């Protein structure tokens, strides 16, 4: 892809950029802003210098050329390398990885400049570093990670203000935020504090709408990057549907619920692509893994139930990203922790992210996805589930597939007797004469064992979408 290089100078000044045997010149605008675009570059593991010349000269040294990815989201993206021993063990073997750690800060307006520097220091995020490590190995290409995450942030925190035009609920949120002078004053006080802000102030800022985008994402565009890894959603699982009425006690719940998240996510992806002027910008969504709690209203649920208000609804929303081109969703249904919202099993997640990036952006011939629902065939009292990516369909423990529930028109769900036949799964139960619908792994922390020959897990699904929501 073309590589934008931009900055500011004196008004109407001639600017010349030289890098990798290319020379590009432009004249700065009357406000001093300028940009040139280098033609697509070939991979380089050897550091080279870039010169930028106007009335003075800047030399940027030791620049590699490879795959650049933004890694963003909330606390599970922020989760540190040191907290995951398996990923930390990779550190001595890492090579050709660069990182840009975006400072966690907010702004009431869209900023031009971001706080941070490119470094040979490895990414601090376990997911981001693991992803970079495996992608570098599979692709034989340098990897640059721009890490911009902040714990407990909602998708609304990372949304540009103009998304209020498409999303009435976000317009309502921003209208309330704009009128809240007390909140604005408290945030400004924290930003102005000479010794930094307290933990409570940190939490208060990162749980606000829009202002993370303004400071931490907007200034990154249009940096030439292959895609964005998005590990976020936990904050938006507080409600099954809609936006709650906010009180002083639950001020931080002012977010969209799980059922609507998928629609918002798709609009958010399209809006980011517009900011980067790149319809091919790949978005890799990390599906939320297994977890045993429910919503804010009903946290104590049966984590194996296919009907509970669990994270299953968020996963269904996240999978809606696949409606758009140049997207992927990394399946984590076999991962996670029943009681811990910050699971440590980030190693396989990083591997799967790298596999998908290798397949979908580097065109590597690798299996990157587990079985996905293709169709359901009704054969008397048996449901036959056909899958995509089903070569070598098997279970991890050589037992019958688990996690399948079936129902008839009454939508009373029963555990299915499941059996693999070739690349399909046969489902039935003596409790139902005419089963019609299937829910697979549609629970907070389901017990699952179905994989393909690449040992990648089958994606959760339900087929009763037309009859219920």
Short mmCIF file of C-alpha atoms in Angstrom, two decimals, residues 92-338:
data_model
loop_
_atom_site.label_atom_id
_atom_site.label_comp_id
_atom_site.label_asym_id
_atom_site.label_seq_id
_atom_site.Cartn_x
_atom_site.Cartn_y
_atom_site.Cartn_z
CA UNK A 92 14.21 -14.00 24.17
CA UNK A 93 13.38 -15.38 20.73
CA UNK A 94 11.57 -12.34 19.34
CA UNK A 95 13.00 -10.57 16.31
CA UNK A 96 11.97 -7.91 13.81
CA UNK A 97 9.20 -6.59 16.07
CA UNK A 98 8.73 -2.88 16.79
CA UNK A 99 6.17 -1.21 18.99
CA UNK A 100 4.46 2.13 19.48
CA UNK A 101 2.77 2.43 22.88
CA UNK A 102 0.07 5.09 22.71
CA UNK A 103 -0.15 7.02 25.97
CA UNK A 104 -3.46 6.49 27.76
CA UNK A 105 -4.99 9.91 27.76
CA UNK A 106 -8.21 11.65 26.73
CA UNK A 107 -9.17 14.79 24.85
CA UNK A 108 -12.39 16.74 24.36
CA UNK A 109 -11.41 17.43 20.74
CA UNK A 110 -9.92 15.38 17.93
CA UNK A 111 -6.15 15.67 18.20
CA UNK A 112 -3.56 15.88 15.44
CA UNK A 113 -0.72 14.48 17.51
CA UNK A 114 -0.45 11.26 19.48
CA UNK A 115 1.80 10.77 22.49
CA UNK A 116 4.27 7.94 21.99
CA UNK A 117 7.35 6.78 20.07
CA UNK A 118 8.36 3.89 17.88
CA UNK A 119 10.69 1.61 19.80
CA UNK A 120 12.62 -1.64 19.53
CA UNK A 121 11.03 -2.50 22.90
CA UNK A 122 8.50 -5.27 22.50
CA UNK A 123 4.77 -4.54 22.93
CA UNK A 124 3.62 -4.53 26.56
CA UNK A 125 0.37 -6.33 25.72
CA UNK A 126 0.45 -10.13 25.90
CA UNK A 127 -2.04 -10.48 23.05
CA UNK A 128 -0.32 -7.86 20.88
CA UNK A 129 3.18 -9.26 21.44
CA UNK A 130 2.09 -12.88 20.97
CA UNK A 131 0.26 -11.94 17.79
CA UNK A 132 3.32 -10.08 16.47
CA UNK A 133 5.64 -12.94 17.39
CA UNK A 134 3.66 -15.60 15.55
CA UNK A 135 2.87 -13.37 12.56
CA UNK A 136 6.56 -12.55 12.13
CA UNK A 137 7.34 -16.26 12.20
CA UNK A 138 4.59 -17.36 9.80
CA UNK A 139 4.98 -14.44 7.41
CA UNK A 140 8.76 -14.02 7.65
CA UNK A 141 8.14 -10.29 7.81
CA UNK A 142 8.85 -7.52 10.34
CA UNK A 143 5.81 -6.59 12.43
CA UNK A 144 5.05 -3.21 13.92
CA UNK A 145 2.43 -2.96 16.66
CA UNK A 146 0.64 0.27 17.56
CA UNK A 147 -0.85 -0.53 20.95
CA UNK A 148 -3.77 1.70 21.97
CA UNK A 149 -5.89 0.08 24.69
CA UNK A 150 -7.37 1.05 28.04
CA UNK A 151 -9.04 -1.17 30.62
CA UNK A 152 -12.83 -1.12 31.10
CA UNK A 153 -13.38 1.13 28.08
CA UNK A 154 -16.56 0.68 26.04
CA UNK A 155 -16.80 0.73 22.25
CA UNK A 156 -18.42 4.16 22.71
CA UNK A 157 -15.16 5.45 24.20
CA UNK A 158 -13.44 4.66 20.89
CA UNK A 159 -16.16 6.15 18.65
CA UNK A 160 -15.76 9.46 16.78
CA UNK A 161 -18.36 12.05 17.59
CA UNK A 162 -19.82 12.09 14.07
CA UNK A 163 -21.18 8.56 14.60
CA UNK A 164 -24.01 10.37 16.41
CA UNK A 165 -25.44 10.95 12.91
CA UNK A 166 -25.97 7.21 12.40
CA UNK A 167 -26.66 6.12 15.96
CA UNK A 168 -29.41 7.96 17.87
CA UNK A 169 -28.44 6.32 21.16
CA UNK A 170 -24.88 7.65 20.80
CA UNK A 171 -26.27 11.11 20.04
CA UNK A 172 -28.19 10.93 23.32
CA UNK A 173 -25.06 9.83 25.19
CA UNK A 174 -22.94 12.62 23.72
CA UNK A 175 -25.64 15.23 24.34
CA UNK A 176 -25.73 14.26 28.01
CA UNK A 177 -21.92 14.23 28.17
CA UNK A 178 -21.69 17.70 26.61
CA UNK A 179 -24.10 19.13 29.16
CA UNK A 180 -22.27 17.59 32.12
CA UNK A 181 -20.06 20.49 33.18
CA UNK A 182 -19.05 18.76 36.41
CA UNK A 183 -17.65 15.78 34.53
CA UNK A 184 -15.76 18.03 32.13
CA UNK A 185 -14.26 20.02 34.99
CA UNK A 186 -13.22 16.86 36.84
CA UNK A 187 -11.54 15.43 33.74
CA UNK A 188 -9.72 18.68 33.03
CA UNK A 189 -8.55 18.83 36.64
CA UNK A 190 -7.11 15.31 36.29
CA UNK A 191 -5.37 16.20 33.02
CA UNK A 192 -3.87 19.33 34.58
CA UNK A 193 -2.60 17.59 37.73
CA UNK A 194 1.18 18.00 37.92
CA UNK A 195 1.73 14.62 39.55
CA UNK A 196 -0.66 12.69 37.33
CA UNK A 197 -4.09 11.36 38.21
CA UNK A 198 -5.28 8.83 40.75
CA UNK A 199 -6.62 5.36 39.95
CA UNK A 200 -10.18 6.53 40.53
CA UNK A 201 -9.64 9.45 38.18
CA UNK A 202 -8.14 7.05 35.63
CA UNK A 203 -11.24 4.84 35.79
CA UNK A 204 -13.50 7.87 35.51
CA UNK A 205 -11.80 9.12 32.33
CA UNK A 206 -11.55 5.82 30.49
CA UNK A 207 -15.25 5.08 31.00
CA UNK A 208 -16.39 8.22 29.17
CA UNK A 209 -17.62 8.24 25.55
CA UNK A 210 -15.62 9.47 22.54
CA UNK A 211 -12.67 11.09 24.34
CA UNK A 212 -10.37 8.06 24.03
CA UNK A 213 -10.86 8.07 20.27
CA UNK A 214 -10.04 11.78 20.11
CA UNK A 215 -6.68 11.39 21.83
CA UNK A 216 -5.53 7.85 21.06
CA UNK A 217 -6.91 6.85 17.64
CA UNK A 218 -7.69 9.95 15.56
CA UNK A 219 -4.04 11.10 15.42
CA UNK A 220 -2.91 7.67 14.13
CA UNK A 221 -4.79 8.00 10.84
CA UNK A 222 -3.84 7.62 8.05
CA UNK A 223 -0.71 5.73 9.14
CA UNK A 224 -0.17 2.85 6.72
CA UNK A 225 -1.31 -0.26 8.56
CA UNK A 226 -2.65 -3.64 7.50
CA UNK A 227 -5.38 -3.83 10.06
CA UNK A 228 -6.69 -3.52 13.59
CA UNK A 229 -7.05 -6.22 16.23
CA UNK A 230 -10.03 -5.42 18.46
CA UNK A 231 -10.29 -7.13 21.85
CA UNK A 232 -13.20 -5.30 23.46
CA UNK A 233 -16.75 -6.06 24.49
CA UNK A 234 -16.72 -7.00 28.16
CA UNK A 235 -17.84 -3.51 29.13
CA UNK A 236 -20.81 -3.78 26.75
CA UNK A 237 -22.02 -7.06 28.29
CA UNK A 238 -23.63 -5.30 31.26
CA UNK A 239 -27.00 -5.28 29.52
CA UNK A 240 -28.66 -7.75 27.17
CA UNK A 241 -30.31 -5.05 25.11
CA UNK A 242 -30.59 -1.29 24.86
CA UNK A 243 -29.01 1.49 26.90
CA UNK A 244 -29.94 1.65 30.59
CA UNK A 245 -31.28 4.69 32.34
CA UNK A 246 -28.18 6.14 33.94
CA UNK A 247 -28.13 7.16 37.59
CA UNK A 248 -25.41 8.58 39.78
CA UNK A 249 -24.71 5.05 40.96
CA UNK A 250 -24.42 3.39 37.55
CA UNK A 251 -23.05 6.31 35.49
CA UNK A 252 -20.51 4.04 33.81
CA UNK A 253 -23.24 1.75 32.40
CA UNK A 254 -24.11 4.26 29.67
CA UNK A 255 -23.31 1.81 26.85
CA UNK A 256 -25.18 -0.22 24.25
CA UNK A 257 -26.20 -3.76 25.15
CA UNK A 258 -25.09 -7.09 23.70
CA UNK A 259 -27.84 -7.59 21.13
CA UNK A 260 -27.22 -4.23 19.42
CA UNK A 261 -23.42 -4.35 19.69
CA UNK A 262 -22.99 -6.11 16.34
CA UNK A 263 -24.76 -3.33 14.43
CA UNK A 264 -22.66 -0.70 16.19
CA UNK A 265 -19.47 -2.71 15.60
CA UNK A 266 -20.06 -2.85 11.84
CA UNK A 267 -20.69 0.89 11.62
CA UNK A 268 -17.59 1.49 13.75
CA UNK A 269 -15.44 -0.61 11.40
CA UNK A 270 -16.73 1.23 8.35
CA UNK A 271 -16.12 4.58 10.04
CA UNK A 272 -12.51 3.68 10.89
CA UNK A 273 -11.90 2.58 7.29
CA UNK A 274 -13.18 5.96 6.17
CA UNK A 275 -10.75 7.68 8.54
CA UNK A 276 -7.88 5.66 7.07
CA UNK A 277 -9.15 6.01 3.47
CA UNK A 278 -8.70 2.26 3.20
CA UNK A 279 -11.61 -0.09 2.47
CA UNK A 280 -9.20 -3.03 2.65
CA UNK A 281 -8.13 -2.31 6.23
CA UNK A 282 -8.59 -5.66 7.96
CA UNK A 283 -10.42 -5.90 11.27
CA UNK A 284 -9.72 -8.95 13.40
CA UNK A 285 -12.26 -9.23 16.20
CA UNK A 286 -11.43 -11.27 19.30
CA UNK A 287 -14.53 -13.17 20.35
CA UNK A 288 -15.13 -12.98 24.10
CA UNK A 289 -14.05 -16.28 25.70
CA UNK A 290 -15.90 -18.40 28.22
CA UNK A 291 -17.07 -16.66 31.39
CA UNK A 292 -19.62 -17.60 34.01
CA UNK A 293 -21.29 -14.32 34.94
CA UNK A 294 -24.36 -12.75 33.37
CA UNK A 295 -25.59 -9.18 33.09
CA UNK A 296 -25.58 -6.38 35.66
CA UNK A 297 -29.24 -7.14 36.44
CA UNK A 298 -28.72 -10.91 36.72
CA UNK A 299 -25.04 -11.79 37.25
CA UNK A 300 -25.59 -15.23 38.75
CA UNK A 301 -26.53 -17.53 35.89
CA UNK A 302 -26.15 -21.16 34.86
CA UNK A 303 -23.05 -20.80 32.70
CA UNK A 304 -23.96 -23.94 30.72
CA UNK A 305 -27.52 -22.84 29.89
CA UNK A 306 -28.33 -22.01 26.24
CA UNK A 307 -31.04 -19.55 27.29
CA UNK A 308 -29.32 -17.52 30.02
CA UNK A 309 -28.50 -13.84 29.47
CA UNK A 310 -24.83 -14.71 29.04
CA UNK A 311 -21.89 -13.63 26.90
CA UNK A 312 -23.26 -15.91 24.18
CA UNK A 313 -25.29 -12.93 22.95
CA UNK A 314 -22.19 -10.76 22.69
CA UNK A 315 -20.38 -13.45 20.70
CA UNK A 316 -23.30 -13.61 18.28
CA UNK A 317 -23.05 -9.83 17.85
CA UNK A 318 -19.29 -9.97 17.35
CA UNK A 319 -19.73 -12.55 14.58
CA UNK A 320 -21.86 -10.01 12.69
CA UNK A 321 -18.57 -8.31 11.77
CA UNK A 322 -18.23 -11.10 9.19
CA UNK A 323 -21.04 -9.45 7.22
CA UNK A 324 -18.37 -6.98 6.07
CA UNK A 325 -15.47 -7.80 3.74
CA UNK A 326 -11.91 -7.93 5.10
CA UNK A 327 -12.94 -9.04 8.57
CA UNK A 328 -12.28 -12.07 10.73
CA UNK A 329 -13.39 -13.23 14.17
CA UNK A 330 -11.01 -15.27 16.28
CA UNK A 331 -12.90 -18.02 18.08
CA UNK A 332 -12.11 -18.33 21.80
CA UNK A 333 -15.09 -20.43 22.89
CA UNK A 334 -12.78 -23.13 24.27
CA UNK A 335 -10.78 -20.57 26.27
CA UNK A 336 -11.52 -18.32 29.23
CA UNK A 337 -12.13 -18.71 32.93
CA UNK A 338 -15.44 -19.38 34.66
#
